[in-house]
Tab-separated table of C-alpha atoms in Angstrom:
chain	number	residue	atom	x	y	z
A	13	UNK	CA	-1.619	-63.247	16.600
A	14	UNK	CA	-1.573	-63.293	20.416
A	15	UNK	CA	0.973	-60.466	20.545
A	16	UNK	CA	-1.212	-58.326	18.315
A	17	UNK	CA	-4.195	-58.863	20.607
A	18	UNK	CA	-2.121	-57.983	23.677
A	19	UNK	CA	-0.795	-54.852	21.972
A	20	UNK	CA	-4.301	-53.767	21.047
A	21	UNK	CA	-5.528	-54.331	24.601
A	22	UNK	CA	-2.593	-52.366	26.004
A	23	UNK	CA	-3.251	-49.503	23.604
A	24	UNK	CA	-6.949	-49.459	24.480
A	25	UNK	CA	-6.135	-49.407	28.192
A	26	UNK	CA	-3.787	-46.481	27.715
A	27	UNK	CA	-6.341	-44.543	25.657
A	28	UNK	CA	-9.140	-45.218	28.149
A	29	UNK	CA	-6.938	-44.250	31.096
A	30	UNK	CA	-5.862	-41.065	29.348
A	31	UNK	CA	-9.402	-40.152	28.355
A	32	UNK	CA	-10.767	-40.517	31.879
A	33	UNK	CA	-7.956	-38.586	33.557
A	34	UNK	CA	-8.482	-35.202	35.144
A	35	UNK	CA	-5.736	-32.662	35.874
A	36	UNK	CA	-6.158	-30.007	38.513
A	37	UNK	CA	-3.765	-27.263	39.596
A	38	UNK	CA	-1.592	-27.724	42.644
A	39	UNK	CA	0.134	-24.816	44.347
A	40	UNK	CA	3.721	-25.487	45.380
A	41	UNK	CA	5.713	-22.762	47.153
A	42	UNK	CA	9.376	-23.141	46.185
A	43	UNK	CA	11.744	-21.240	48.433
A	44	UNK	CA	14.600	-20.809	45.999
A	45	UNK	CA	16.168	-17.367	45.647
A	46	UNK	CA	17.387	-17.905	42.083
A	47	UNK	CA	14.032	-19.140	40.823
A	48	UNK	CA	12.134	-16.469	42.758
A	49	UNK	CA	14.356	-13.698	41.404
A	50	UNK	CA	14.033	-15.002	37.833
A	51	UNK	CA	10.249	-15.160	38.177
A	52	UNK	CA	10.082	-11.535	39.385
A	53	UNK	CA	12.403	-10.328	36.614
A	54	UNK	CA	10.247	-11.989	33.961
A	55	UNK	CA	7.132	-10.451	35.512
A	56	UNK	CA	8.740	-6.994	35.582
A	57	UNK	CA	9.791	-7.416	31.936
A	58	UNK	CA	6.251	-8.361	30.898
A	59	UNK	CA	4.757	-5.437	32.831
A	60	UNK	CA	7.291	-3.112	31.194
A	61	UNK	CA	6.309	-4.486	27.772
A	62	UNK	CA	2.616	-3.993	28.521
A	63	UNK	CA	3.033	-0.385	29.652
A	64	UNK	CA	5.935	0.701	27.431
A	65	UNK	CA	5.053	-0.986	24.158
A	66	UNK	CA	1.407	-2.007	24.361
A	67	UNK	CA	0.083	1.187	25.938
A	68	UNK	CA	2.587	3.953	25.128
A	69	UNK	CA	4.188	2.968	21.789
A	70	UNK	CA	1.164	1.198	20.302
A	71	UNK	CA	-1.189	3.768	21.872
A	72	UNK	CA	-3.376	1.090	23.395
A	73	UNK	CA	-5.417	3.769	25.136
A	74	UNK	CA	-6.767	5.153	21.849
A	75	UNK	CA	-9.673	4.219	19.657
A	76	UNK	CA	-8.513	4.403	16.027
A	77	UNK	CA	-10.499	5.412	12.968
A	78	UNK	CA	-9.640	5.761	9.239
A	79	UNK	CA	-9.459	9.120	7.514
A	80	UNK	CA	-12.169	10.020	4.978
A	81	UNK	CA	-11.161	12.560	2.355
A	82	UNK	CA	-11.738	14.261	-0.953
A	83	UNK	CA	-9.139	15.733	-3.346
A	84	UNK	CA	-9.455	18.262	-6.150
A	85	UNK	CA	-6.696	19.808	-8.261
A	86	UNK	CA	-6.131	22.911	-10.367
A	87	UNK	CA	-3.113	23.158	-12.702
A	88	UNK	CA	-1.583	26.376	-14.033
A	89	UNK	CA	1.304	27.156	-16.355
A	90	UNK	CA	2.187	27.750	-20.009
A	91	UNK	CA	4.985	26.607	-22.303
A	92	UNK	CA	6.383	28.011	-25.566
A	93	UNK	CA	7.823	25.669	-28.197
A	94	UNK	CA	9.974	27.549	-30.689
A	95	UNK	CA	11.297	24.667	-32.776
A	96	UNK	CA	14.433	24.026	-30.714
A	97	UNK	CA	14.080	20.281	-31.387
A	98	UNK	CA	12.908	20.702	-34.967
A	99	UNK	CA	9.488	20.244	-36.535
A	100	UNK	CA	9.764	16.675	-37.808
A	101	UNK	CA	7.439	15.468	-35.052
A	102	UNK	CA	4.613	17.225	-36.935
A	103	UNK	CA	3.794	14.762	-39.739
A	104	UNK	CA	1.895	16.029	-42.794
A	105	UNK	CA	1.516	19.468	-41.226
A	106	UNK	CA	1.660	22.530	-43.537
A	107	UNK	CA	4.430	25.063	-43.075
A	108	UNK	CA	2.124	27.685	-41.595
A	109	UNK	CA	1.404	25.336	-38.670
A	110	UNK	CA	5.101	24.777	-38.008
A	111	UNK	CA	5.726	27.916	-36.025
A	112	UNK	CA	6.129	28.892	-32.422
A	113	UNK	CA	3.348	27.370	-30.390
A	114	UNK	CA	2.149	28.253	-26.900
A	115	UNK	CA	0.637	25.460	-24.818
A	116	UNK	CA	-1.611	26.331	-21.870
A	117	UNK	CA	-3.705	24.194	-19.497
A	118	UNK	CA	-6.434	23.679	-22.096
A	119	UNK	CA	-3.842	22.100	-24.411
A	120	UNK	CA	-1.836	19.845	-22.095
A	121	UNK	CA	-4.352	18.777	-19.399
A	122	UNK	CA	-6.125	15.794	-20.953
A	123	UNK	CA	-8.910	15.167	-19.994
A	124	UNK	CA	-9.743	18.409	-18.166
A	125	UNK	CA	-11.140	16.471	-15.167
A	126	UNK	CA	-10.187	13.048	-13.854
A	127	UNK	CA	-11.101	11.655	-10.394
A	128	UNK	CA	-8.186	11.779	-7.928
A	129	UNK	CA	-5.634	12.240	-10.717
A	130	UNK	CA	-4.533	14.503	-13.562
A	131	UNK	CA	-2.484	14.032	-16.731
A	132	UNK	CA	0.056	16.550	-18.042
A	133	UNK	CA	1.236	16.172	-21.646
A	134	UNK	CA	4.990	16.778	-21.957
A	135	UNK	CA	5.827	15.326	-25.390
A	136	UNK	CA	3.934	14.491	-28.589
A	137	UNK	CA	3.794	13.201	-32.144
A	138	UNK	CA	1.341	15.083	-34.376
A	139	UNK	CA	-0.278	13.881	-37.593
A	140	UNK	CA	-2.102	16.709	-39.354
A	141	UNK	CA	-4.942	16.822	-41.897
A	142	UNK	CA	-6.080	13.226	-41.779
A	143	UNK	CA	-9.104	12.480	-43.955
A	144	UNK	CA	-11.084	9.275	-44.394
A	145	UNK	CA	-9.857	7.337	-47.428
A	146	UNK	CA	-7.475	4.619	-48.627
A	147	UNK	CA	-3.717	4.780	-47.975
A	148	UNK	CA	-0.710	2.547	-47.171
A	149	UNK	CA	-0.556	1.043	-43.691
A	150	UNK	CA	2.174	2.141	-41.289
A	151	UNK	CA	5.334	0.081	-42.053
A	152	UNK	CA	5.765	-0.493	-38.330
A	153	UNK	CA	2.604	-2.628	-38.209
A	154	UNK	CA	3.398	-6.327	-38.212
A	155	UNK	CA	2.334	-8.476	-41.191
A	156	UNK	CA	1.322	-5.424	-43.224
A	157	UNK	CA	4.230	-5.692	-45.713
A	158	UNK	CA	3.555	-6.939	-49.212
A	159	UNK	CA	4.571	-6.754	-52.867
A	160	UNK	CA	2.552	-6.430	-56.050
A	161	UNK	CA	3.304	-10.094	-56.683
A	162	UNK	CA	2.415	-11.234	-53.155
A	163	UNK	CA	-0.648	-9.714	-51.531
A	164	UNK	CA	-1.417	-12.685	-49.263
A	165	UNK	CA	-1.186	-10.444	-46.175
A	166	UNK	CA	-3.666	-7.986	-47.630
A	167	UNK	CA	-6.825	-10.098	-47.581
A	168	UNK	CA	-9.774	-7.754	-47.879
A	169	UNK	CA	-11.253	-6.870	-44.472
A	170	UNK	CA	-8.191	-7.941	-42.474
A	171	UNK	CA	-7.429	-5.608	-39.569
A	172	UNK	CA	-3.813	-5.867	-38.462
A	173	UNK	CA	-2.912	-5.855	-34.769
A	174	UNK	CA	-2.061	-2.244	-34.011
A	175	UNK	CA	-3.193	-1.250	-37.506
A	176	UNK	CA	-5.153	1.766	-38.698
A	177	UNK	CA	-8.038	0.096	-40.522
A	178	UNK	CA	-9.224	-2.880	-42.626
A	179	UNK	CA	-7.158	-3.928	-45.649
A	180	UNK	CA	-8.563	-3.373	-49.128
A	181	UNK	CA	-6.820	-6.357	-50.737
A	182	UNK	CA	-4.210	-4.386	-52.699
A	183	UNK	CA	-0.566	-3.420	-52.082
A	184	UNK	CA	0.917	0.074	-52.240
A	185	UNK	CA	3.734	1.336	-54.408
A	186	UNK	CA	7.154	1.655	-52.752
A	187	UNK	CA	7.402	4.703	-50.473
A	188	UNK	CA	9.653	6.197	-47.833
A	189	UNK	CA	13.439	6.188	-47.599
A	190	UNK	CA	13.462	2.375	-47.416
A	191	UNK	CA	11.141	1.947	-50.415
A	192	UNK	CA	8.814	-0.312	-48.416
A	193	UNK	CA	5.442	-1.556	-49.602
A	194	UNK	CA	2.487	-2.144	-47.289
A	195	UNK	CA	-1.142	-3.118	-47.663
A	196	UNK	CA	-3.563	-0.359	-48.535
A	197	UNK	CA	-6.154	0.157	-45.782
A	198	UNK	CA	-9.331	2.125	-45.298
A	199	UNK	CA	-8.431	4.604	-42.553
A	200	UNK	CA	-7.792	8.196	-41.587
A	201	UNK	CA	-5.071	9.079	-44.079
A	202	UNK	CA	-2.176	9.497	-43.991
A	203	UNK	CA	-1.659	6.910	-41.252
A	204	UNK	CA	0.550	7.805	-38.291
A	205	UNK	CA	4.233	6.943	-38.873
A	206	UNK	CA	6.052	7.918	-35.722
A	207	UNK	CA	9.848	8.094	-35.693
A	208	UNK	CA	10.937	7.103	-32.186
A	209	UNK	CA	14.355	8.682	-32.639
A	210	UNK	CA	12.741	12.087	-33.164
A	211	UNK	CA	10.350	11.556	-30.246
A	212	UNK	CA	13.213	10.751	-27.863
A	213	UNK	CA	15.143	13.906	-28.739
A	214	UNK	CA	13.426	15.620	-25.809
A	215	UNK	CA	10.078	16.854	-24.454
A	216	UNK	CA	8.348	19.548	-26.481
A	217	UNK	CA	6.938	21.244	-23.386
A	218	UNK	CA	10.378	22.213	-22.147
A	219	UNK	CA	9.381	23.987	-18.918
A	220	UNK	CA	6.665	21.572	-17.745
A	221	UNK	CA	8.586	21.125	-14.477
A	222	UNK	CA	7.538	24.674	-13.564
A	223	UNK	CA	3.805	24.048	-14.000
A	224	UNK	CA	2.039	24.300	-10.636
A	225	UNK	CA	-0.827	22.304	-9.176
A	226	UNK	CA	-3.082	23.388	-6.328
A	227	UNK	CA	-4.011	20.249	-4.366
A	228	UNK	CA	-7.120	20.895	-2.262
A	229	UNK	CA	-7.647	18.121	0.290
A	230	UNK	CA	-10.414	17.981	2.902
A	231	UNK	CA	-10.476	15.282	5.595
A	232	UNK	CA	-12.654	14.081	8.451
A	233	UNK	CA	-12.847	11.269	11.030
A	234	UNK	CA	-16.554	10.378	11.215
A	235	UNK	CA	-16.003	7.094	13.115
A	236	UNK	CA	-14.354	8.958	16.001
A	237	UNK	CA	-16.443	12.082	16.250
A	238	UNK	CA	-18.726	13.778	13.718
A	239	UNK	CA	-17.522	17.260	12.862
A	240	UNK	CA	-13.770	16.547	13.068
A	241	UNK	CA	-12.883	18.229	9.774
A	242	UNK	CA	-9.809	19.913	8.365
A	243	UNK	CA	-8.203	20.746	5.041
A	244	UNK	CA	-4.645	21.257	3.859
A	245	UNK	CA	-5.014	25.002	3.259
A	246	UNK	CA	-4.240	27.468	6.050
A	247	UNK	CA	-7.320	28.864	7.762
A	248	UNK	CA	-6.821	32.571	7.212
A	249	UNK	CA	-8.895	35.593	6.329
A	250	UNK	CA	-6.279	36.824	3.857
A	251	UNK	CA	-7.833	36.319	0.369
A	252	UNK	CA	-4.411	36.626	-1.288
A	253	UNK	CA	-2.698	33.950	0.822
A	254	UNK	CA	-2.506	31.385	-1.987
A	255	UNK	CA	-1.222	34.008	-4.425
A	256	UNK	CA	1.772	34.891	-2.293
A	257	UNK	CA	2.689	31.679	-0.448
A	258	UNK	CA	5.116	28.918	-1.477
A	259	UNK	CA	5.030	25.247	-0.544
A	260	UNK	CA	7.586	24.435	2.146
A	261	UNK	CA	7.287	21.602	4.674
A	262	UNK	CA	9.586	23.325	7.199
A	263	UNK	CA	7.114	26.110	8.081
A	264	UNK	CA	3.423	26.022	8.953
A	265	UNK	CA	2.474	28.607	6.316
A	266	UNK	CA	4.463	26.673	3.714
A	267	UNK	CA	3.029	23.302	4.743
A	268	UNK	CA	-0.500	24.667	4.404
A	269	UNK	CA	0.208	26.218	1.004
A	270	UNK	CA	-0.410	23.156	-1.221
A	271	UNK	CA	0.743	24.730	-4.490
A	272	UNK	CA	3.445	22.386	-5.739
A	273	UNK	CA	5.372	22.540	-8.988
A	274	UNK	CA	5.540	19.317	-11.001
A	275	UNK	CA	9.292	19.409	-10.517
A	276	UNK	CA	8.848	19.492	-6.724
A	277	UNK	CA	6.619	16.418	-6.843
A	278	UNK	CA	9.111	14.476	-8.965
A	279	UNK	CA	11.950	15.543	-6.661
A	280	UNK	CA	10.152	13.814	-3.764
A	281	UNK	CA	10.507	10.425	-5.453
A	282	UNK	CA	12.996	7.941	-3.990
A	283	UNK	CA	15.187	6.850	-5.684
A	284	UNK	CA	15.627	10.168	-7.457
A	285	UNK	CA	14.060	10.716	-10.891
A	286	UNK	CA	15.142	13.142	-13.604
A	287	UNK	CA	12.151	15.202	-14.705
A	288	UNK	CA	13.390	15.695	-18.299
A	289	UNK	CA	13.958	11.978	-18.821
A	290	UNK	CA	10.571	11.215	-17.288
A	291	UNK	CA	8.880	13.768	-19.555
A	292	UNK	CA	10.178	12.231	-22.809
A	293	UNK	CA	8.140	9.004	-22.708
A	294	UNK	CA	5.970	9.746	-19.697
A	295	UNK	CA	5.186	7.733	-16.596
A	296	UNK	CA	2.880	7.361	-13.619
A	297	UNK	CA	3.645	9.188	-10.366
A	298	UNK	CA	1.758	8.823	-7.097
A	299	UNK	CA	1.402	11.818	-4.758
A	300	UNK	CA	0.509	10.658	-1.253
A	301	UNK	CA	-0.910	12.805	1.552
A	302	UNK	CA	-0.781	11.151	4.969
A	303	UNK	CA	-2.870	12.309	7.938
A	304	UNK	CA	-1.828	10.334	11.033
A	305	UNK	CA	-3.335	12.147	13.998
A	306	UNK	CA	-3.217	11.166	17.684
A	307	UNK	CA	-5.047	12.551	20.713
A	308	UNK	CA	-7.864	14.081	18.689
A	309	UNK	CA	-9.779	14.618	21.931
A	310	UNK	CA	-7.597	17.738	22.285
A	311	UNK	CA	-8.779	18.993	18.885
A	312	UNK	CA	-7.831	18.555	15.242
A	313	UNK	CA	-5.613	21.674	15.129
A	314	UNK	CA	-2.517	19.581	15.896
A	315	UNK	CA	-3.171	17.227	12.972
A	316	UNK	CA	-0.819	17.983	10.049
A	317	UNK	CA	-0.412	16.474	6.568
A	318	UNK	CA	2.744	14.764	5.300
A	319	UNK	CA	3.523	14.709	1.558
A	320	UNK	CA	5.468	12.052	-0.339
A	321	UNK	CA	5.740	10.812	-3.928
A	322	UNK	CA	6.760	7.624	-5.704
A	323	UNK	CA	7.074	6.294	-9.242
A	324	UNK	CA	4.239	3.825	-9.779
A	325	UNK	CA	5.252	2.374	-13.151
A	326	UNK	CA	8.535	0.558	-13.767
A	327	UNK	CA	11.005	2.762	-15.707
A	328	UNK	CA	13.372	-0.171	-16.353
A	329	UNK	CA	11.081	-2.157	-18.658
A	330	UNK	CA	12.290	-2.702	-22.214
A	331	UNK	CA	8.851	-3.039	-23.834
A	332	UNK	CA	6.312	-0.211	-23.939
A	333	UNK	CA	7.838	2.044	-21.266
A	334	UNK	CA	6.253	5.241	-20.008
A	335	UNK	CA	2.689	6.442	-20.514
A	336	UNK	CA	0.966	7.697	-23.679
A	337	UNK	CA	-2.342	7.713	-25.529
A	338	UNK	CA	-3.897	9.286	-28.644
A	339	UNK	CA	-6.626	11.838	-29.064
A	340	UNK	CA	-7.909	13.805	-32.040
A	341	UNK	CA	-9.276	17.260	-32.800
A	342	UNK	CA	-11.845	17.355	-35.608
A	343	UNK	CA	-12.395	20.064	-38.223
A	344	UNK	CA	-14.364	20.624	-41.399
A	345	UNK	CA	-13.392	22.345	-44.614
A	346	UNK	CA	-15.539	24.948	-46.329
A	347	UNK	CA	-16.891	22.328	-48.720
A	348	UNK	CA	-17.952	20.065	-45.823
A	349	UNK	CA	-15.047	17.570	-45.805
A	350	UNK	CA	-14.191	16.269	-42.344
A	351	UNK	CA	-10.556	16.059	-41.283
A	352	UNK	CA	-8.699	15.779	-38.023
A	353	UNK	CA	-5.419	16.353	-36.234
A	354	UNK	CA	-4.190	13.230	-34.426
A	355	UNK	CA	-1.921	13.716	-31.418
A	356	UNK	CA	-0.043	10.942	-29.682
A	357	UNK	CA	0.412	12.445	-26.218
A	358	UNK	CA	3.260	11.437	-23.940
A	359	UNK	CA	3.138	12.703	-20.377
A	360	UNK	CA	2.963	12.137	-16.656
A	361	UNK	CA	-0.138	10.770	-14.967
A	362	UNK	CA	-0.279	11.968	-11.349
A	363	UNK	CA	-2.378	9.776	-9.045
A	364	UNK	CA	-3.552	11.302	-5.740
A	365	UNK	CA	-3.807	9.107	-2.657
A	366	UNK	CA	-4.848	10.134	0.861
A	367	UNK	CA	-4.093	7.753	3.734
A	368	UNK	CA	-3.988	7.865	7.510
A	369	UNK	CA	-5.942	7.289	10.674
A	370	UNK	CA	-6.895	9.204	13.765
A	371	UNK	CA	-6.750	8.258	17.434
A	372	UNK	CA	-8.812	9.391	20.384
A	373	UNK	CA	-8.675	8.329	24.061
A	374	UNK	CA	-11.258	5.676	24.854
A	375	UNK	CA	-11.652	4.051	28.297
A	376	UNK	CA	-13.114	0.770	27.023
A	377	UNK	CA	-10.307	0.376	24.490
A	378	UNK	CA	-7.765	0.850	27.294
A	379	UNK	CA	-9.469	-1.746	29.509
A	380	UNK	CA	-9.642	-4.324	26.707
A	381	UNK	CA	-5.997	-3.745	25.825
A	382	UNK	CA	-4.884	-4.115	29.424
A	383	UNK	CA	-6.956	-7.242	29.938
A	384	UNK	CA	-5.574	-8.960	26.858
A	385	UNK	CA	-1.970	-8.088	27.703
A	386	UNK	CA	-2.135	-8.937	31.420
A	387	UNK	CA	-2.737	-12.531	30.338
A	388	UNK	CA	0.896	-12.490	29.216
A	389	UNK	CA	1.919	-12.620	32.892
A	390	UNK	CA	1.277	-16.352	32.706
A	391	UNK	CA	4.466	-16.606	30.660
A	392	UNK	CA	6.484	-15.930	33.832
A	393	UNK	CA	5.018	-19.056	35.457
A	394	UNK	CA	5.748	-21.162	32.386
A	395	UNK	CA	9.384	-19.995	32.186
A	396	UNK	CA	9.943	-20.593	35.905
A	397	UNK	CA	8.381	-24.075	35.695
A	398	UNK	CA	10.644	-25.019	32.813
A	399	UNK	CA	13.734	-23.979	34.778
A	400	UNK	CA	12.660	-25.678	38.000
A	401	UNK	CA	11.449	-28.929	36.460
A	402	UNK	CA	13.993	-29.412	33.679
A	403	UNK	CA	17.151	-27.365	34.306
A	404	UNK	CA	17.926	-27.308	38.036
A	405	UNK	CA	20.004	-30.082	39.631
A	406	UNK	CA	17.155	-30.933	42.052
A	407	UNK	CA	14.588	-31.086	39.277
A	408	UNK	CA	13.469	-34.626	40.246
A	409	UNK	CA	12.808	-33.508	43.818
A	410	UNK	CA	10.700	-30.553	42.612
A	411	UNK	CA	8.806	-32.762	40.139
A	412	UNK	CA	7.889	-35.111	42.987
A	413	UNK	CA	6.467	-32.183	44.910
A	414	UNK	CA	4.602	-30.663	41.974
A	415	UNK	CA	2.908	-33.752	40.537
A	416	UNK	CA	0.660	-36.052	42.584
A	417	UNK	CA	-1.098	-39.071	41.065
A	418	UNK	CA	-4.468	-40.035	42.558
A	419	UNK	CA	-5.703	-43.495	41.528
A	420	UNK	CA	-9.244	-44.831	41.617
A	421	UNK	CA	-11.019	-46.993	43.000
A	422	UNK	CA	-11.043	-46.327	46.768
A	423	UNK	CA	-9.645	-48.931	49.179
A	424	UNK	CA	-11.522	-50.478	52.110
A	425	UNK	CA	-10.855	-47.483	54.363
A	426	UNK	CA	-12.961	-45.271	52.134
A	427	UNK	CA	-10.016	-43.093	51.041
A	428	UNK	CA	-8.528	-42.995	47.605
A	429	UNK	CA	-5.183	-44.719	47.283
A	430	UNK	CA	-2.464	-42.093	46.986
A	431	UNK	CA	0.894	-42.863	45.512
A	432	UNK	CA	3.673	-41.571	47.716
A	433	UNK	CA	3.888	-41.185	51.496
A	434	UNK	CA	0.777	-40.218	53.456
A	435	UNK	CA	0.983	-37.518	56.089
A	436	UNK	CA	1.796	-38.953	59.519
A	437	UNK	CA	-1.108	-39.061	62.011
A	438	UNK	CA	-0.887	-39.466	65.751
A	439	UNK	CA	-1.907	-42.937	66.941
A	440	UNK	CA	-4.453	-42.504	69.781
A	441	UNK	CA	-5.094	-46.185	70.355
A	442	UNK	CA	-2.394	-46.433	73.073
A	443	UNK	CA	-3.385	-43.285	75.000
A	444	UNK	CA	-5.493	-44.207	78.147
A	445	UNK	CA	-8.773	-42.398	78.611
A	446	UNK	CA	-8.976	-40.130	81.692
A	447	UNK	CA	-12.607	-39.449	82.633
A	448	UNK	CA	-11.765	-36.875	85.315
A	449	UNK	CA	-12.896	-33.350	84.595
A	450	UNK	CA	-10.398	-30.798	83.411
A	451	UNK	CA	-9.496	-28.353	86.139
A	452	UNK	CA	-10.115	-24.780	85.327
């Protein structure tokens, strides 16, 4: 018990002594060539870092601001399908509709306008002349199979996941090459029955890689200076410039002619993508325009765009790869019956993204950057102290000189007690006093 009390008292004394301590800096001049040289080298290295990296490389003298932009697109091109891959992708379509078909922008750009993106249809599955009625469900729909003796899956009103409509409660007769039976549903009939093997034979818009897109991009840097505006089209008085130019990043006229073919955009992707393979099941591609502009105080004329592209979806997935959706065109017969053509559209969704920032010289930014980085000079002192106090052979001697312990309370002389030797003072008690005046 007594030892515990003593330990507690000792701990309290240590805590109290530590709490009421005060450390103040002491300047010690160490005349050591090695340490002095090391200290100067570290200081020179820090100054070089401040100027070379902090100011020059990181452009610490510039005020930075994000780019603000707007993007619009216009696509042109046409494609002729002459049946080279057959007509089996057109389900329930009459013979007169199975002939050479020309697709233009009104056919393959769906929807016509989309913010900061556009979709180009490259492949399709068509189901013609669908009318509202009752018909067998698609055999590819899970839990839709049945027999006349077992209609448990066909409970009236049941809507199958991925199905075409609610079940009627009855089962169909055998149909198709496999003689399957499925629940009869209320839907647009006949239901879509896509054959993936036929779809993957190739894209129906065979020359979609040659379609062109005009990408009009306007930028500004309002946080740096109002009125700093530019766009990615060459400022020229020639009204036919865009009709005769070609996109090419190696020349100024080509860089400011933003008419790119879809094949050119896909060719920018790393790792490389094959346009035909991409067009079969579709995908998502990002087109990025970067505006990184320095020294805008000299004007925005030197600010140029940089184009790049990347595949945004994962082409290696085994389930539901690519990009597709369905849309329908509605008609009416002479007797007033509504019918429609359903198209499952596969294609490439192009997403536009504009990034970048601008820089302009700013005195206050430079001062703040210098002030924050000059504080790094204190590292030289820390490194030198570590070497002197912990690595040199005479480290104990230097520690004695650097650290001085002053202990309270004062002694009877009125001075604080100082650990270590006091400076020698001349003893005047033995010197006789001479009252004679000093001769001039």
